[in-house]
Short mmCIF file of C-alpha atoms in Angstrom, two decimals:
data_model
loop_
_atom_site.label_atom_id
_atom_site.label_comp_id
_atom_site.label_asym_id
_atom_site.label_seq_id
_atom_site.Cartn_x
_atom_site.Cartn_y
_atom_site.Cartn_z
CA MET A 1 -39.87 77.43 5.82
CA ALA A 2 -38.04 79.22 8.65
CA GLY A 3 -41.39 79.66 10.42
CA MET A 4 -42.07 75.92 10.13
CA GLU A 5 -38.62 75.12 11.58
CA THR A 6 -39.27 77.47 14.48
CA LEU A 7 -42.66 75.90 15.10
CA PHE A 8 -41.26 72.38 15.10
CA SER A 9 -38.29 73.45 17.26
CA ASN A 10 -40.66 74.97 19.81
CA ILE A 11 -42.81 71.83 19.84
CA GLU A 12 -39.70 69.67 20.29
CA ARG A 13 -38.43 71.83 23.16
CA TYR A 14 -41.87 71.71 24.80
CA GLN A 15 -42.02 67.91 24.54
CA ARG A 16 -38.52 67.54 25.95
CA LYS A 17 -39.29 69.85 28.87
CA THR A 18 -42.62 68.13 29.60
CA ASN A 19 -40.95 64.73 29.79
CA ALA A 20 -37.83 65.89 31.60
CA PRO A 21 -37.28 65.06 35.29
CA LEU A 22 -38.58 67.59 37.79
CA ALA A 23 -35.03 68.65 38.69
CA VAL A 24 -34.37 69.56 35.05
CA ARG A 25 -37.68 71.36 34.60
CA MET A 26 -37.01 73.45 37.69
CA ARG A 27 -33.53 74.50 36.59
CA PRO A 28 -33.50 78.34 36.73
CA GLN A 29 -32.58 80.38 33.67
CA THR A 30 -31.15 83.40 35.49
CA LEU A 31 -29.20 84.16 38.65
CA ASP A 32 -32.34 85.62 40.23
CA GLY A 33 -33.82 82.12 40.35
CA PHE A 34 -30.66 80.47 41.68
CA VAL A 35 -31.00 79.25 45.29
CA GLY A 36 -28.23 79.13 47.87
CA GLN A 37 -24.43 79.35 47.46
CA GLU A 38 -24.28 82.93 48.70
CA GLN A 39 -20.55 82.65 49.35
CA ALA A 40 -19.92 81.64 45.74
CA VAL A 41 -22.49 83.54 43.71
CA GLY A 42 -24.22 85.94 46.11
CA GLU A 43 -24.43 89.69 45.68
CA GLY A 44 -20.98 91.21 45.30
CA SER A 45 -19.18 87.91 44.62
CA TRP A 46 -16.62 87.67 41.84
CA LEU A 47 -18.56 84.97 39.97
CA ARG A 48 -21.86 86.88 40.07
CA ARG A 49 -20.25 90.08 38.79
CA ALA A 50 -18.46 88.16 36.05
CA ILE A 51 -21.70 86.49 34.90
CA GLU A 52 -23.76 89.69 35.05
CA ARG A 53 -21.12 91.65 33.11
CA ASP A 54 -20.53 88.81 30.65
CA ALA A 55 -16.83 89.07 31.51
CA LEU A 56 -16.15 85.55 32.74
CA SER A 57 -12.60 84.18 32.85
CA SER A 58 -11.82 80.49 33.16
CA VAL A 59 -13.32 78.93 36.27
CA ILE A 60 -13.46 75.50 37.93
CA LEU A 61 -16.73 74.90 39.80
CA TYR A 62 -15.99 72.41 42.56
CA GLY A 63 -18.57 70.87 44.84
CA PRO A 64 -20.67 67.80 45.64
CA ALA A 65 -23.51 66.59 43.42
CA GLY A 66 -26.70 68.62 43.46
CA THR A 67 -25.14 71.92 44.47
CA GLY A 68 -25.79 73.83 41.24
CA LYS A 69 -22.63 73.50 39.13
CA THR A 70 -24.42 72.52 35.92
CA THR A 71 -27.22 74.99 36.67
CA LEU A 72 -24.70 77.83 36.87
CA ALA A 73 -23.23 76.74 33.55
CA ARG A 74 -26.72 76.79 31.97
CA ILE A 75 -27.37 80.26 33.40
CA ILE A 76 -24.12 81.44 31.84
CA ALA A 77 -25.17 79.87 28.54
CA ASN A 78 -28.49 81.74 28.67
CA THR A 79 -26.98 85.12 29.53
CA THR A 80 -23.69 85.32 27.66
CA HIS A 81 -23.12 86.85 24.22
CA ALA A 82 -20.26 84.41 23.70
CA GLU A 83 -20.61 81.09 21.90
CA PHE A 84 -21.38 78.40 24.48
CA VAL A 85 -19.98 74.94 23.68
CA GLU A 86 -20.22 71.79 25.78
CA VAL A 87 -17.84 68.82 25.61
CA SER A 88 -18.47 65.57 27.44
CA ALA A 89 -15.69 64.49 29.77
CA VAL A 90 -17.05 60.94 29.55
CA THR A 91 -17.11 60.51 25.77
CA GLY A 92 -14.97 63.43 24.56
CA SER A 93 -11.52 62.82 23.06
CA VAL A 94 -8.43 64.92 22.43
CA LYS A 95 -9.60 65.16 18.81
CA ASP A 96 -12.95 66.63 19.97
CA LEU A 97 -11.17 69.21 22.12
CA ARG A 98 -8.85 70.25 19.32
CA ARG A 99 -11.79 70.59 16.95
CA GLU A 100 -13.62 72.86 19.37
CA THR A 101 -10.56 74.97 20.20
CA GLU A 102 -9.76 75.40 16.49
CA ALA A 103 -13.36 76.46 15.84
CA ALA A 104 -13.12 78.87 18.77
CA GLU A 105 -9.93 80.40 17.40
CA SER A 106 -11.51 80.80 13.96
CA ARG A 107 -14.59 82.40 15.54
CA LEU A 108 -12.42 84.79 17.55
CA LEU A 109 -10.31 85.86 14.56
CA SER A 110 -13.17 86.19 12.08
CA SER A 111 -15.83 87.89 14.20
CA GLY A 112 -14.20 88.68 17.55
CA ARG A 113 -16.73 86.44 19.29
CA ARG A 114 -15.54 84.64 22.41
CA THR A 115 -16.19 80.95 23.14
CA ILE A 116 -17.12 79.52 26.53
CA LEU A 117 -16.27 75.83 26.75
CA PHE A 118 -18.16 73.90 29.42
CA VAL A 119 -16.67 70.57 30.55
CA ASP A 120 -18.82 68.77 33.11
CA GLU A 121 -16.99 66.28 35.34
CA ILE A 122 -13.67 67.61 34.09
CA HIS A 123 -11.83 65.29 36.50
CA ARG A 124 -12.80 62.43 34.19
CA PHE A 125 -10.52 63.82 31.49
CA ASN A 126 -7.12 62.15 31.53
CA ARG A 127 -3.91 64.19 31.63
CA SER A 128 -3.46 64.31 27.85
CA GLN A 129 -7.03 65.57 27.40
CA GLN A 130 -6.51 68.23 30.04
CA ASP A 131 -3.18 69.19 28.47
CA ALA A 132 -4.97 69.69 25.13
CA LEU A 133 -6.87 72.60 26.70
CA LEU A 134 -3.85 74.40 28.13
CA HIS A 135 -2.83 76.68 25.26
CA ALA A 136 -6.41 77.58 24.38
CA VAL A 137 -7.12 78.55 27.99
CA GLU A 138 -3.78 80.36 28.43
CA ASP A 139 -4.26 82.38 25.21
CA ARG A 140 -7.96 82.96 26.06
CA VAL A 141 -9.03 81.34 22.81
CA VAL A 142 -11.64 79.71 25.05
CA VAL A 143 -13.00 80.54 28.48
CA LEU A 144 -13.15 77.25 30.35
CA ILE A 145 -15.92 76.33 32.76
CA GLY A 146 -14.98 73.04 34.37
CA ALA A 147 -17.33 71.33 36.82
CA THR A 148 -16.12 68.62 39.18
CA THR A 149 -17.22 66.78 42.30
CA GLU A 150 -13.58 65.89 43.05
CA ASN A 151 -11.04 68.19 44.65
CA PRO A 152 -9.52 69.92 41.61
CA TYR A 153 -6.19 70.31 43.37
CA PHE A 154 -5.93 66.52 43.31
CA GLU A 155 -7.75 65.68 40.08
CA VAL A 156 -7.18 68.57 37.64
CA ASN A 157 -3.90 69.42 35.94
CA SER A 158 -2.08 72.01 38.07
CA ALA A 159 -1.33 74.07 34.95
CA LEU A 160 -5.07 74.35 34.26
CA ILE A 161 -5.72 75.22 37.90
CA SER A 162 -3.16 78.03 37.76
CA ARG A 163 -4.93 79.50 34.72
CA SER A 164 -8.40 79.28 36.27
CA ARG A 165 -10.23 80.46 39.34
CA VAL A 166 -11.56 77.71 41.61
CA VAL A 167 -15.02 78.43 43.04
CA GLU A 168 -16.19 75.98 45.67
CA LEU A 169 -19.88 75.15 46.04
CA THR A 170 -21.10 73.46 49.21
CA HIS A 171 -24.12 71.36 49.99
CA LEU A 172 -27.23 73.51 50.29
CA ASP A 173 -28.40 74.47 53.74
CA ASP A 174 -31.78 73.14 54.85
CA GLU A 175 -33.61 76.40 54.22
CA SER A 176 -32.36 76.54 50.62
CA VAL A 177 -33.54 72.97 50.04
CA ARG A 178 -36.93 73.87 51.51
CA GLU A 179 -37.17 76.83 49.16
CA LEU A 180 -36.34 74.65 46.14
CA VAL A 181 -38.97 72.07 47.10
CA ARG A 182 -41.71 74.61 47.88
CA ARG A 183 -41.04 76.36 44.59
CA ALA A 184 -41.29 73.08 42.69
CA VAL A 185 -44.67 72.29 44.27
CA SER A 186 -46.28 75.49 43.02
CA ASP A 187 -44.30 76.36 39.88
CA PRO A 188 -46.07 75.78 36.51
CA ASP A 189 -42.97 73.92 35.31
CA GLY A 190 -43.05 71.81 38.47
CA LEU A 191 -46.08 70.21 40.09
CA ALA A 192 -48.18 73.28 39.22
CA GLY A 193 -50.04 73.36 42.53
CA ALA A 194 -51.68 69.99 41.93
CA PHE A 195 -50.27 68.67 45.22
CA VAL A 196 -50.11 69.92 48.79
CA LEU A 197 -46.88 68.98 50.52
CA GLU A 198 -47.44 68.37 54.23
CA GLU A 199 -44.90 69.97 56.54
CA ASP A 200 -43.55 66.72 57.98
CA ALA A 201 -43.22 65.38 54.43
CA LEU A 202 -41.18 68.46 53.51
CA SER A 203 -38.95 67.93 56.55
CA GLU A 204 -38.43 64.30 55.56
CA ILE A 205 -37.37 65.32 52.04
CA VAL A 206 -34.91 67.84 53.46
CA ILE A 207 -33.37 65.23 55.78
CA LEU A 208 -33.09 62.63 53.01
CA ALA A 209 -31.57 65.15 50.59
CA GLY A 210 -28.62 65.97 52.85
CA GLY A 211 -28.02 69.28 51.08
CA ASP A 212 -28.39 67.86 47.54
CA GLY A 213 -30.93 69.98 45.66
CA ARG A 214 -31.34 67.50 42.82
CA ALA A 215 -31.95 64.64 45.27
CA ALA A 216 -34.61 66.72 47.05
CA LEU A 217 -36.49 67.40 43.82
CA THR A 218 -36.21 63.74 42.80
CA SER A 219 -37.68 62.68 46.16
CA LEU A 220 -40.52 65.15 45.69
CA GLU A 221 -41.25 63.87 42.20
CA LEU A 222 -41.27 60.22 43.32
CA ALA A 223 -43.46 61.03 46.33
CA SER A 224 -45.96 62.86 44.10
CA GLN A 225 -46.20 59.72 41.96
CA MET A 226 -46.92 57.68 45.09
CA ALA A 227 -49.66 60.15 46.03
CA LEU A 228 -51.47 59.90 42.68
CA PRO A 229 -54.99 58.42 42.83
CA ASP A 230 -55.64 55.13 41.08
CA PRO A 231 -56.30 55.27 37.32
CA GLY A 232 -59.95 56.10 36.62
CA GLU A 233 -60.24 58.31 39.71
CA PRO A 234 -60.10 62.11 39.46
CA GLN A 235 -56.50 63.22 38.99
CA PRO A 236 -54.98 66.10 40.98
CA THR A 237 -55.30 69.68 39.74
CA ALA A 238 -54.59 73.10 41.20
CA GLU A 239 -58.31 73.34 42.01
CA ALA A 240 -58.37 69.90 43.68
CA PRO A 241 -54.85 69.23 44.94
CA VAL A 242 -53.77 65.93 46.47
CA PRO A 243 -51.74 65.81 49.71
CA ILE A 244 -48.21 64.39 49.76
CA THR A 245 -47.61 62.81 53.17
CA VAL A 246 -44.49 61.68 54.96
CA GLU A 247 -45.57 58.09 54.21
CA HIS A 248 -45.47 58.88 50.49
CA VAL A 249 -41.94 60.27 50.86
CA ARG A 250 -40.77 57.20 52.77
CA GLU A 251 -42.46 54.88 50.29
CA ALA A 252 -40.59 56.66 47.49
CA ASN A 253 -37.32 56.35 49.44
CA PRO A 254 -37.53 52.94 51.12
CA ARG A 255 -33.94 52.94 52.29
CA ARG A 256 -33.44 55.65 54.85
CA GLY A 257 -29.95 56.05 56.23
CA LEU A 258 -29.00 57.92 59.38
CA THR A 259 -28.79 61.68 59.07
CA TYR A 260 -25.56 62.87 57.47
CA ASP A 261 -26.05 66.51 56.48
CA LYS A 262 -23.04 67.18 54.30
CA ALA A 263 -23.87 70.88 54.22
CA GLY A 264 -23.72 71.55 57.93
CA ASP A 265 -22.76 70.49 61.40
CA MET A 266 -23.58 66.77 61.06
CA HIS A 267 -20.99 66.23 58.33
CA TYR A 268 -18.26 67.99 60.27
CA ASP A 269 -19.33 66.45 63.59
CA ILE A 270 -19.06 62.93 62.22
CA ILE A 271 -15.69 63.40 60.51
CA SER A 272 -14.45 65.11 63.68
CA ALA A 273 -15.66 62.20 65.84
CA PHE A 274 -14.04 59.77 63.39
CA ILE A 275 -10.64 61.47 63.55
CA LYS A 276 -10.76 61.95 67.32
CA SER A 277 -11.69 58.29 67.84
CA MET A 278 -8.61 57.17 65.89
CA ARG A 279 -6.45 59.71 67.75
CA GLY A 280 -7.94 58.40 71.01
CA SER A 281 -7.11 54.77 70.08
CA ASP A 282 -10.75 53.56 70.17
CA PRO A 283 -11.27 51.12 67.26
CA ASP A 284 -14.95 50.47 68.04
CA ALA A 285 -15.86 54.15 67.93
CA ALA A 286 -13.75 54.76 64.81
CA LEU A 287 -15.44 51.85 63.00
CA TYR A 288 -18.89 53.16 63.98
CA TRP A 289 -18.21 56.64 62.56
CA LEU A 290 -16.62 55.06 59.50
CA ALA A 291 -19.80 53.02 58.98
CA ARG A 292 -21.94 56.16 59.29
CA MET A 293 -19.98 57.81 56.49
CA ILE A 294 -19.94 54.74 54.25
CA ASP A 295 -23.67 54.16 54.73
CA SER A 296 -24.39 57.76 53.78
CA GLY A 297 -22.43 57.49 50.54
CA GLU A 298 -19.41 59.56 51.54
CA ASP A 299 -16.63 59.57 48.94
CA PRO A 300 -14.17 56.87 50.11
CA LYS A 301 -11.24 59.02 48.99
CA PHE A 302 -12.44 61.79 51.30
CA ILE A 303 -12.31 59.31 54.19
CA ALA A 304 -8.94 57.93 53.11
CA ARG A 305 -7.43 61.42 52.92
CA ARG A 306 -8.35 61.99 56.56
CA ILE A 307 -6.68 58.72 57.53
CA PHE A 308 -3.64 59.73 55.47
CA ILE A 309 -3.36 63.03 57.36
CA LEU A 310 -3.83 61.40 60.75
CA ALA A 311 -1.06 58.89 60.03
CA SER A 312 1.49 61.71 60.13
CA GLU A 313 -0.30 64.21 62.37
CA ASP A 314 -1.09 61.89 65.27
CA ILE A 315 1.14 58.83 64.80
CA GLY A 316 4.17 60.04 62.86
CA ASN A 317 7.42 58.28 63.65
CA ALA A 318 6.00 56.52 66.68
CA ASP A 319 5.02 54.03 63.95
CA PRO A 320 6.30 55.04 60.47
CA GLN A 321 4.43 52.08 58.98
CA ALA A 322 1.13 53.91 59.59
CA LEU A 323 1.81 56.28 56.69
CA LEU A 324 2.30 53.34 54.33
CA ILE A 325 -0.90 51.70 55.54
CA ALA A 326 -2.78 54.97 54.95
CA GLU A 327 -1.31 55.28 51.46
CA ALA A 328 -2.38 51.74 50.62
CA ALA A 329 -5.91 52.47 51.86
CA PHE A 330 -6.11 55.59 49.70
CA LYS A 331 -4.88 53.65 46.67
CA SER A 332 -7.45 50.92 47.29
CA CYS A 333 -10.22 53.53 47.24
CA GLU A 334 -8.96 54.78 43.88
CA VAL A 335 -8.48 51.35 42.30
CA ILE A 336 -11.20 49.22 43.93
CA GLY A 337 -13.90 51.58 45.18
CA TYR A 338 -17.06 50.60 47.02
CA PRO A 339 -18.20 48.19 48.30
CA GLU A 340 -14.93 46.26 48.72
CA CYS A 341 -12.75 49.19 49.74
CA ARG A 342 -14.77 49.45 52.95
CA ILE A 343 -12.63 46.54 54.19
CA ASN A 344 -9.39 48.31 53.28
CA LEU A 345 -10.62 51.42 55.08
CA ALA A 346 -11.57 49.38 58.14
CA GLN A 347 -8.12 47.75 58.23
CA ALA A 348 -6.42 51.14 58.00
CA VAL A 349 -8.70 52.65 60.65
CA THR A 350 -8.10 49.88 63.17
CA TYR A 351 -4.34 50.07 62.51
CA MET A 352 -4.37 53.79 63.24
CA CYS A 353 -6.28 53.19 66.46
CA LEU A 354 -3.84 50.53 67.68
CA ALA A 355 -0.65 52.38 66.66
CA PRO A 356 1.38 54.34 69.25
CA LYS A 357 0.77 58.08 69.02
CA SER A 358 3.06 61.06 68.48
CA ASN A 359 2.36 64.56 67.17
CA ALA A 360 6.05 65.50 67.03
CA ALA A 361 6.09 65.82 63.21
CA GLU A 362 3.18 68.25 63.10
CA ALA A 363 4.33 70.25 66.12
CA GLY A 364 7.89 70.39 64.76
CA ILE A 365 7.06 71.69 61.30
CA ASP A 366 4.57 74.21 62.69
CA ALA A 367 7.16 75.54 65.12
CA ALA A 368 9.77 75.77 62.34
CA LEU A 369 7.31 77.56 60.02
CA SER A 370 6.48 80.02 62.77
CA GLU A 371 10.18 80.80 63.20
CA VAL A 372 10.70 81.21 59.43
CA ARG A 373 7.70 83.52 59.07
CA ASN A 374 8.13 85.57 62.22
CA GLY A 375 11.83 85.35 63.10
CA PRO A 376 14.81 87.19 61.59
CA VAL A 377 16.48 86.11 58.36
CA ARG A 378 19.16 83.65 59.40
CA GLU A 379 22.23 82.83 57.31
CA VAL A 380 23.41 79.35 56.44
CA PRO A 381 26.50 78.50 58.56
CA ASN A 382 29.63 78.85 56.41
CA HIS A 383 30.73 75.24 56.76
CA LEU A 384 27.36 74.07 55.35
CA ARG A 385 27.36 76.34 52.30
CA ASP A 386 27.84 75.12 48.74
CA ARG A 387 31.51 74.84 47.79
CA HIS A 388 31.15 75.46 44.04
CA ARG A 389 32.00 79.17 44.12
CA PRO A 390 35.13 81.31 44.43
CA GLY A 391 36.26 81.91 47.98
CA SER A 392 34.67 78.77 49.37
CA GLU A 393 38.02 77.63 50.77
CA SER A 394 37.56 80.19 53.55
CA TYR A 395 34.24 78.73 54.70
CA GLY A 396 35.72 76.42 57.29
CA ALA A 397 35.76 72.65 57.45
CA TYR A 398 32.62 70.59 56.99
CA LEU A 399 32.82 67.39 59.03
CA TYR A 400 31.62 64.40 56.97
CA PRO A 401 29.56 62.24 59.41
CA HIS A 402 30.48 58.95 57.72
CA ASP A 403 34.12 59.52 58.61
CA TYR A 404 33.27 59.20 62.31
CA PRO A 405 32.27 56.25 64.51
CA GLY A 406 28.51 55.72 64.52
CA GLY A 407 28.11 57.94 61.41
CA TRP A 408 27.74 61.05 63.55
CA VAL A 409 29.85 64.00 64.63
CA ASP A 410 28.92 66.97 66.81
CA GLN A 411 28.53 69.89 64.41
CA GLN A 412 26.36 73.00 64.00
CA TYR A 413 23.54 72.60 61.47
CA LEU A 414 21.07 75.24 62.67
CA PRO A 415 21.63 78.94 61.88
CA ASP A 416 23.13 81.11 64.59
CA GLY A 417 20.58 82.00 67.24
CA LEU A 418 18.80 78.62 67.21
CA GLU A 419 19.65 75.64 69.36
CA ARG A 420 19.09 71.92 68.94
CA GLY A 421 15.64 71.02 70.28
CA ALA A 422 14.10 74.29 69.12
CA PHE A 423 11.45 72.51 67.05
CA TYR A 424 11.53 68.74 67.31
CA HIS A 425 10.42 67.10 70.55
CA PRO A 426 10.15 63.33 70.06
CA GLY A 427 7.25 61.53 71.63
CA PRO A 428 7.83 58.99 74.42
CA ARG A 429 6.32 56.03 72.52
CA GLY A 430 7.08 53.60 69.72
CA TRP A 431 9.87 53.63 67.15
CA GLU A 432 10.46 57.35 67.61
CA ALA A 433 11.14 56.97 71.34
CA TRP A 434 13.31 53.88 70.79
CA ARG A 435 15.42 55.61 68.13
CA THR A 436 15.76 58.76 70.21
CA GLU A 437 17.04 56.72 73.16
CA ALA A 438 19.40 54.74 70.91
CA ILE A 439 20.81 57.91 69.35
CA GLY A 440 21.34 59.40 72.79
CA ARG A 441 23.25 56.30 73.92
CA ASP A 442 25.37 56.29 70.75
CA ARG A 443 26.31 59.93 71.14
CA ALA A 444 27.16 59.42 74.81
CA GLY A 445 29.50 56.60 73.79
CA GLU A 446 27.59 53.95 75.74
#
């Protein structure tokens, strides 16, 4: 009977693999077959050593789609001696998590066997679901592998982050994508040599993929279907392969956006041009680079975060309203999403371009941090110290500003050795300049 079950299980696995998408069929089973991500899982890396020694601690795999997060989890499942359990972040509930953690604790106590709990798209868990994992992760009842396309420092409970190691995966470089595609053309689990991929077709797949390995393999699979002869004609084999041309690739991917290689220079060049166009007060240029990112499917929250930063870094108190506009744009991306939030982003971008500019906030805090980190330890002036302690009557008088005309009195606030103007240098534009001038007039008694 056991032999029959094994036979049927093998047949079922074979059928599933045969009908699975090319990207699934080509998923490697070991680290030796894993392509790219040298900084995360290359020779000598913490993650590679942990997997090879079966000594993994909780880890959050963070990176864009198609970079190998789920593949790494499957490799761990194939190589570990621990029990490997997967919970869906889309359909899983707190009850499901508690059931699995209780089973893991029972397994650990009864047989000493560890449990690795894989949660794909962990950012989709709400706070209560994430909280349900805390004690199990902290007590090492389970070893958590969380995978997320969202920045875990924004989307994952900070308590879980502190108990895990974050490993960032990036979009694959072009050569890694090429290797994946070439391997899929010849591999028995892939196209098995029944097709010949022309070089310009390969280049087109790499461009369209933009560093997404899964997208590259999907493009290859669709292009191979376009290259198939009509029914009734001889079908491709390794002995009589059929060419896949660049026309087949384009036919399989009819909508071709402009290049936006999220793995390399193009991604960073475009976001850099976008930020510098807003800083340079050019709304036309900023809208163009915004459109390039939207058209290429960039996460709107990624764009909104950059606007949020610029609102303080390059505008600051020249126009304090800019920060509120940026916050509203970020919220719209969270609540509304594409396609409508493109309008909210465009409004925020044009506002940033038209706003007066000042970098006084950034320059001020950086100068103050430099003093704190590199300067001597400076004491709080006695008259500013807390009065709820014995001996405080000898500290000297603190002058309460509201007791004076204009709500201000000349008084030392900086530690000894530092003078007013050491860090903050207001810009000459907007609200900041107006308030600085008004304060100066008030203090001069004008």
